[in-house]
mmCIF file of C-alpha atoms and ligand atoms in Angstrom:
data_model
loop_
_atom_site.group_PDB
_atom_site.id
_atom_site.type_symbol
_atom_site.label_atom_id
_atom_site.label_comp_id
_atom_site.label_asym_id
_atom_site.label_seq_id
_atom_site.Cartn_x
_atom_site.Cartn_y
_atom_site.Cartn_z
ATOM 1 C CA MET Z 24 -12.622 4.921 10.244
ATOM 2 C CA ASP Z 25 -13.872 6.240 6.924
ATOM 3 C CA THR Z 26 -10.775 7.281 5.007
ATOM 4 C CA ILE Z 27 -10.484 7.669 1.245
ATOM 5 C CA PHE Z 28 -9.077 4.129 1.198
ATOM 6 C CA ALA Z 29 -12.238 2.743 2.851
ATOM 7 C CA LYS Z 30 -14.220 4.353 0.036
ATOM 8 C CA ILE Z 31 -11.902 2.777 -2.555
ATOM 9 C CA ILE Z 32 -12.264 -0.645 -0.881
ATOM 10 C CA SER Z 33 -16.076 -0.309 -0.936
ATOM 11 C CA ARG Z 34 -15.979 0.976 -4.552
ATOM 12 C CA GLU Z 35 -17.612 4.287 -3.562
ATOM 13 C CA VAL Z 36 -14.544 6.044 -5.019
ATOM 14 C CA PRO Z 37 -12.974 4.725 -8.216
ATOM 15 C CA ALA Z 38 -9.366 3.537 -8.307
ATOM 16 C CA ASP Z 39 -7.235 1.406 -10.580
ATOM 17 C CA ILE Z 40 -7.501 -1.783 -8.519
ATOM 18 C CA MET Z 41 -4.989 -4.262 -9.912
ATOM 19 C CA TYR Z 42 -5.048 -7.016 -7.256
ATOM 20 C CA GLU Z 43 -7.405 -8.142 -4.538
ATOM 21 C CA THR Z 44 -7.686 -10.934 -1.978
ATOM 22 C CA ASP Z 45 -10.074 -11.545 0.910
ATOM 23 C CA GLN Z 46 -7.672 -9.552 3.094
ATOM 24 C CA VAL Z 47 -6.297 -6.724 0.898
ATOM 25 C CA VAL Z 48 -6.911 -4.428 -2.035
ATOM 26 C CA ALA Z 49 -4.075 -3.081 -4.210
ATOM 27 C CA PHE Z 50 -4.488 -0.061 -6.475
ATOM 28 C CA ARG Z 51 -2.281 2.418 -8.329
ATOM 29 C CA ASP Z 52 -1.240 5.530 -6.413
ATOM 30 C CA ILE Z 53 -2.960 8.694 -7.675
ATOM 31 C CA ASN Z 54 0.392 10.545 -7.528
ATOM 32 C CA PRO Z 55 2.954 7.967 -8.678
ATOM 33 C CA GLN Z 56 6.571 8.424 -7.567
ATOM 34 C CA ALA Z 57 7.947 5.668 -9.819
ATOM 35 C CA PRO Z 58 6.870 3.817 -12.978
ATOM 36 C CA VAL Z 59 5.344 1.209 -10.657
ATOM 37 C CA HIS Z 60 3.623 2.694 -7.600
ATOM 38 C CA VAL Z 61 0.897 0.560 -6.071
ATOM 39 C CA LEU Z 62 -0.684 0.828 -2.621
ATOM 40 C CA VAL Z 63 -1.559 -2.385 -0.785
ATOM 41 C CA VAL Z 64 -4.259 -1.793 1.826
ATOM 42 C CA PRO Z 65 -5.806 -4.173 4.364
ATOM 43 C CA LYS Z 66 -9.606 -4.328 4.052
ATOM 44 C CA LYS Z 67 -9.832 -4.266 7.842
ATOM 45 C CA TRP Z 68 -9.041 -0.748 9.027
ATOM 46 C CA VAL Z 69 -5.822 -0.271 10.960
ATOM 47 C CA LYS Z 70 -4.673 3.333 11.486
ATOM 48 C CA GLY Z 71 -1.010 2.651 10.832
ATOM 49 C CA ILE Z 72 1.820 0.248 11.509
ATOM 50 C CA GLU Z 73 2.371 1.868 14.930
ATOM 51 C CA SER Z 74 -1.080 0.733 16.059
ATOM 52 C CA ALA Z 75 -1.058 -2.705 14.419
ATOM 53 C CA THR Z 76 -1.228 -5.735 16.713
ATOM 54 C CA SER Z 77 -0.683 -9.453 16.330
ATOM 55 C CA GLU Z 78 -4.433 -9.684 15.583
ATOM 56 C CA ASP Z 79 -3.892 -7.802 12.338
ATOM 57 C CA ASP Z 80 -2.951 -9.891 9.331
ATOM 58 C CA LEU Z 81 0.356 -8.232 8.475
ATOM 59 C CA GLN Z 82 1.600 -11.419 6.845
ATOM 60 C CA SER Z 83 -1.121 -11.231 4.182
ATOM 61 C CA LEU Z 84 -0.313 -7.559 3.653
ATOM 62 C CA LEU Z 85 3.399 -8.154 3.026
ATOM 63 C CA LEU Z 86 2.883 -11.260 0.928
ATOM 64 C CA ALA Z 87 0.360 -9.343 -1.185
ATOM 65 C CA ALA Z 88 2.926 -6.562 -1.687
ATOM 66 C CA ALA Z 89 5.449 -9.115 -2.961
ATOM 67 C CA GLU Z 90 2.797 -10.591 -5.253
ATOM 68 C CA VAL Z 91 2.001 -7.124 -6.628
ATOM 69 C CA ALA Z 92 5.710 -6.662 -7.441
ATOM 70 C CA ARG Z 93 5.652 -10.002 -9.267
ATOM 71 C CA ILE Z 94 2.529 -9.047 -11.221
ATOM 72 C CA GLU Z 95 4.072 -5.693 -12.148
ATOM 73 C CA GLY Z 96 7.208 -7.414 -13.438
ATOM 74 C CA VAL Z 97 9.720 -5.766 -11.093
ATOM 75 C CA GLU Z 98 10.625 -8.809 -9.008
ATOM 76 C CA ARG Z 99 13.915 -9.366 -10.836
ATOM 77 C CA SER Z 100 14.957 -5.715 -11.280
ATOM 78 C CA GLY Z 101 14.116 -4.966 -7.647
ATOM 79 C CA TYR Z 102 11.681 -2.734 -5.855
ATOM 80 C CA ARG Z 103 11.014 -1.002 -2.550
ATOM 81 C CA LEU Z 104 8.260 -1.481 0.014
ATOM 82 C CA VAL Z 105 7.499 1.579 2.141
ATOM 83 C CA ILE Z 106 5.223 2.043 5.147
ATOM 84 C CA ASN Z 107 4.998 5.665 6.257
ATOM 85 C CA SER Z 108 4.018 6.224 9.894
ATOM 86 C CA GLY Z 109 2.856 9.502 11.393
ATOM 87 C CA GLN Z 110 3.895 13.045 10.620
ATOM 88 C CA HIS Z 111 7.666 12.617 10.319
ATOM 89 C CA GLY Z 112 7.151 9.416 8.374
ATOM 90 C CA GLY Z 113 5.084 11.300 5.827
ATOM 91 C CA GLN Z 114 1.825 9.413 6.392
ATOM 92 C CA THR Z 115 -1.096 11.352 4.906
ATOM 93 C CA VAL Z 116 -3.848 8.711 4.934
ATOM 94 C CA ASP Z 117 -4.738 7.139 8.307
ATOM 95 C CA HIS Z 118 -5.314 3.648 6.954
ATOM 96 C CA LEU Z 119 -2.319 1.319 6.998
ATOM 97 C CA HIS Z 120 -0.843 0.819 3.527
ATOM 98 C CA VAL Z 121 2.301 -0.496 1.895
ATOM 99 C CA HIS Z 122 3.738 1.393 -1.069
ATOM 100 C CA VAL Z 123 5.204 -0.874 -3.766
ATOM 101 C CA LEU Z 124 7.667 1.232 -5.758
ATOM 102 C CA GLY Z 125 9.652 -0.018 -8.731
ATOM 103 C CA GLY Z 126 10.670 0.428 -12.334
ATOM 104 C CA ARG Z 127 13.614 2.731 -11.542
ATOM 105 C CA PRO Z 128 16.590 2.699 -9.165
ATOM 106 C CA MET Z 129 15.736 3.936 -5.667
ATOM 107 C CA ALA Z 130 17.985 6.354 -3.773
ATOM 108 C CA TRP Z 131 19.183 5.671 -0.238
ATOM 109 C CA PRO Z 132 18.799 7.238 2.260
ATOM 110 C CA PRO Z 133 15.319 8.548 1.433
ATOM 111 C CA GLY Z 134 14.960 12.316 1.655
HETATM 112 P P1 DGP U 325 1.123 8.139 2.620
HETATM 113 O O1 DGP U 325 1.768 9.480 2.388
HETATM 114 O O2 DGP U 325 2.134 7.042 2.945
HETATM 115 O O3 DGP U 325 -0.019 8.221 3.608
HETATM 116 O O4 DGP U 325 0.518 7.736 1.209
HETATM 117 C C1 DGP U 325 -0.774 8.014 0.802
HETATM 118 C C2 DGP U 325 -0.810 7.831 -0.683
HETATM 119 O O5 DGP U 325 -2.171 7.725 -1.075
HETATM 120 C C3 DGP U 325 -0.212 8.978 -1.484
HETATM 121 O O6 DGP U 325 0.945 8.521 -2.175
HETATM 122 C C4 DGP U 325 -1.305 9.388 -2.459
HETATM 123 C C5 DGP U 325 -2.302 8.257 -2.356
HETATM 124 N N1 DGP U 325 -3.687 8.672 -2.500
HETATM 125 C C6 DGP U 325 -4.320 9.606 -1.750
HETATM 126 N N2 DGP U 325 -5.586 9.718 -2.139
HETATM 127 C C7 DGP U 325 -5.758 8.820 -3.158
HETATM 128 C C8 DGP U 325 -6.878 8.476 -3.969
HETATM 129 O O7 DGP U 325 -7.982 9.001 -3.858
HETATM 130 N N3 DGP U 325 -6.664 7.518 -4.925
HETATM 131 C C9 DGP U 325 -5.450 6.893 -5.075
HETATM 132 N N4 DGP U 325 -5.361 5.971 -6.038
HETATM 133 N N5 DGP U 325 -4.383 7.198 -4.318
HETATM 134 C C10 DGP U 325 -4.532 8.154 -3.372
#
Protein backbone atom coordinates (compact mmCIF):
# COMPACT_ATOMS: atom_id res chain seq x y z
CA MET A 1 0.00 0.00 0.00
CA ASP A 2 1.32 3.40 -1.01
CA THR A 3 1.41 5.44 2.18
CA ILE A 4 3.53 8.53 2.82
CA PHE A 5 6.05 6.20 4.47
CA ALA A 6 6.39 4.13 1.27
CA LYS A 7 7.25 7.36 -0.54
CA ILE A 8 9.84 8.21 2.13
CA ILE A 9 11.37 4.72 1.85
CA SER A 10 11.60 5.08 -1.95
CA ARG A 11 12.98 8.65 -1.59
CA GLU A 12 10.04 10.13 -3.54
CA VAL A 13 9.31 12.29 -0.48
CA PRO A 14 12.19 13.79 1.49
CA ALA A 15 12.71 12.98 5.17
CA ASP A 16 15.54 13.23 7.66
CA ILE A 17 16.62 9.59 7.42
CA MET A 18 19.09 8.94 10.22
CA TYR A 19 19.44 5.13 10.10
CA GLU A 20 18.80 2.41 7.57
CA THR A 21 19.26 -1.35 7.23
CA ASP A 22 18.12 -3.86 4.62
CA GLN A 23 14.92 -4.26 6.65
CA VAL A 24 14.07 -0.79 8.03
CA VAL A 25 14.32 2.95 7.55
CA ALA A 26 14.39 5.39 10.48
CA PHE A 27 13.64 9.10 10.08
CA ARG A 28 12.73 12.06 12.28
CA ASP A 29 9.02 12.63 12.90
CA ILE A 30 7.67 15.71 11.10
CA ASN A 31 5.79 16.72 14.28
CA PRO A 32 8.17 15.82 17.12
CA GLN A 33 6.67 15.18 20.56
CA ALA A 34 10.04 15.03 22.35
CA PRO A 35 13.62 16.22 21.72
CA VAL A 36 14.24 12.80 20.16
CA HIS A 37 11.35 11.52 18.05
CA VAL A 38 12.28 9.05 15.34
CA LEU A 39 10.02 6.67 13.41
CA VAL A 40 11.34 3.20 12.59
CA VAL A 41 9.52 1.70 9.61
CA PRO A 42 9.84 -1.73 7.99
CA LYS A 43 10.61 -1.50 4.26
CA LYS A 44 8.13 -4.30 3.66
CA TRP A 45 4.62 -2.91 4.08
CA VAL A 46 2.63 -4.14 7.05
CA LYS A 47 -0.56 -2.20 7.88
CA GLY A 48 -0.05 -2.26 11.63
CA ILE A 49 0.97 -4.43 14.54
CA GLU A 50 -2.53 -5.96 14.63
CA SER A 51 -2.00 -7.46 11.18
CA ALA A 52 1.64 -8.48 11.61
CA THR A 53 2.44 -12.19 11.43
CA SER A 54 5.42 -14.36 12.27
CA GLU A 55 6.52 -13.85 8.64
CA ASP A 56 7.15 -10.18 9.36
CA ASP A 57 10.57 -9.31 10.74
CA LEU A 58 9.49 -7.67 13.99
CA GLN A 59 12.79 -8.57 15.61
CA SER A 60 14.70 -6.37 13.16
CA LEU A 61 12.19 -3.58 13.76
CA LEU A 62 12.61 -3.60 17.54
CA LEU A 63 16.36 -4.05 17.46
CA ALA A 64 16.60 -1.12 15.03
CA ALA A 65 14.53 1.01 17.43
CA ALA A 66 16.98 0.22 20.24
CA GLU A 67 19.89 1.05 17.94
CA VAL A 68 18.28 4.39 17.04
CA ALA A 69 18.02 5.20 20.77
CA ARG A 70 21.72 4.38 21.13
CA ILE A 71 22.64 6.57 18.15
CA GLU A 72 20.55 9.43 19.54
CA GLY A 73 22.30 9.18 22.90
CA VAL A 74 19.25 8.43 25.05
CA GLU A 75 20.07 4.83 25.95
CA ARG A 76 21.28 5.75 29.44
CA SER A 77 18.71 8.45 30.26
CA GLY A 78 15.88 6.23 29.01
CA TYR A 79 13.33 6.42 26.26
CA ARG A 80 9.96 5.08 25.15
CA LEU A 81 8.98 2.91 22.19
CA VAL A 82 5.39 3.34 21.01
CA ILE A 83 3.36 1.45 18.42
CA ASN A 84 -0.05 3.00 17.83
CA SER A 85 -2.72 0.65 16.46
CA GLY A 86 -6.02 1.71 14.92
CA GLN A 87 -8.30 4.59 15.78
CA HIS A 88 -8.23 4.43 19.58
CA GLY A 89 -4.50 3.81 19.49
CA GLY A 90 -4.01 7.02 17.56
CA GLN A 91 -2.58 5.45 14.40
CA THR A 92 -2.72 7.92 11.51
CA VAL A 93 -0.43 6.24 8.96
CA ASP A 94 -1.34 2.69 7.86
CA HIS A 95 2.23 1.44 7.67
CA LEU A 96 3.59 -0.21 10.80
CA HIS A 97 6.05 2.03 12.65
CA VAL A 98 7.73 2.31 16.02
CA HIS A 99 8.06 5.75 17.61
CA VAL A 100 11.34 6.25 19.49
CA LEU A 101 10.77 9.06 21.98
CA GLY A 102 13.40 10.42 24.34
CA GLY A 103 15.29 13.40 25.67
CA ARG A 104 12.70 14.24 28.35
CA PRO A 105 10.82 12.34 31.07
CA MET A 106 7.72 10.54 29.79
CA ALA A 107 4.41 10.64 31.66
CA TRP A 108 2.48 7.50 32.55
CA PRO A 109 -0.27 6.65 31.81
CA PRO A 110 -0.31 8.23 28.35
CA GLY A 111 -3.24 10.55 27.70
P1 LIG B 1 0.91 7.47 14.17
O1 LIG B 1 -0.02 8.51 14.74
O2 LIG B 1 1.40 6.48 15.22
O3 LIG B 1 0.34 6.81 12.93
O4 LIG B 1 2.20 8.29 13.74
C1 LIG B 1 2.41 8.81 12.47
C2 LIG B 1 3.52 9.81 12.60
O5 LIG B 1 4.01 10.08 11.29
C3 LIG B 1 3.11 11.15 13.19
O6 LIG B 1 3.76 11.34 14.44
C4 LIG B 1 3.56 12.19 12.17
C5 LIG B 1 4.46 11.39 11.25
N1 LIG B 1 4.41 11.81 9.86
C6 LIG B 1 3.30 11.88 9.09
N2 LIG B 1 3.62 12.28 7.87
C7 LIG B 1 4.97 12.47 7.86
C8 LIG B 1 5.89 12.88 6.86
O7 LIG B 1 5.55 13.17 5.71
N3 LIG B 1 7.20 12.97 7.23
C9 LIG B 1 7.63 12.64 8.49
N4 LIG B 1 8.94 12.75 8.74
N5 LIG B 1 6.78 12.24 9.46
C10 LIG B 1 5.47 12.16 9.15
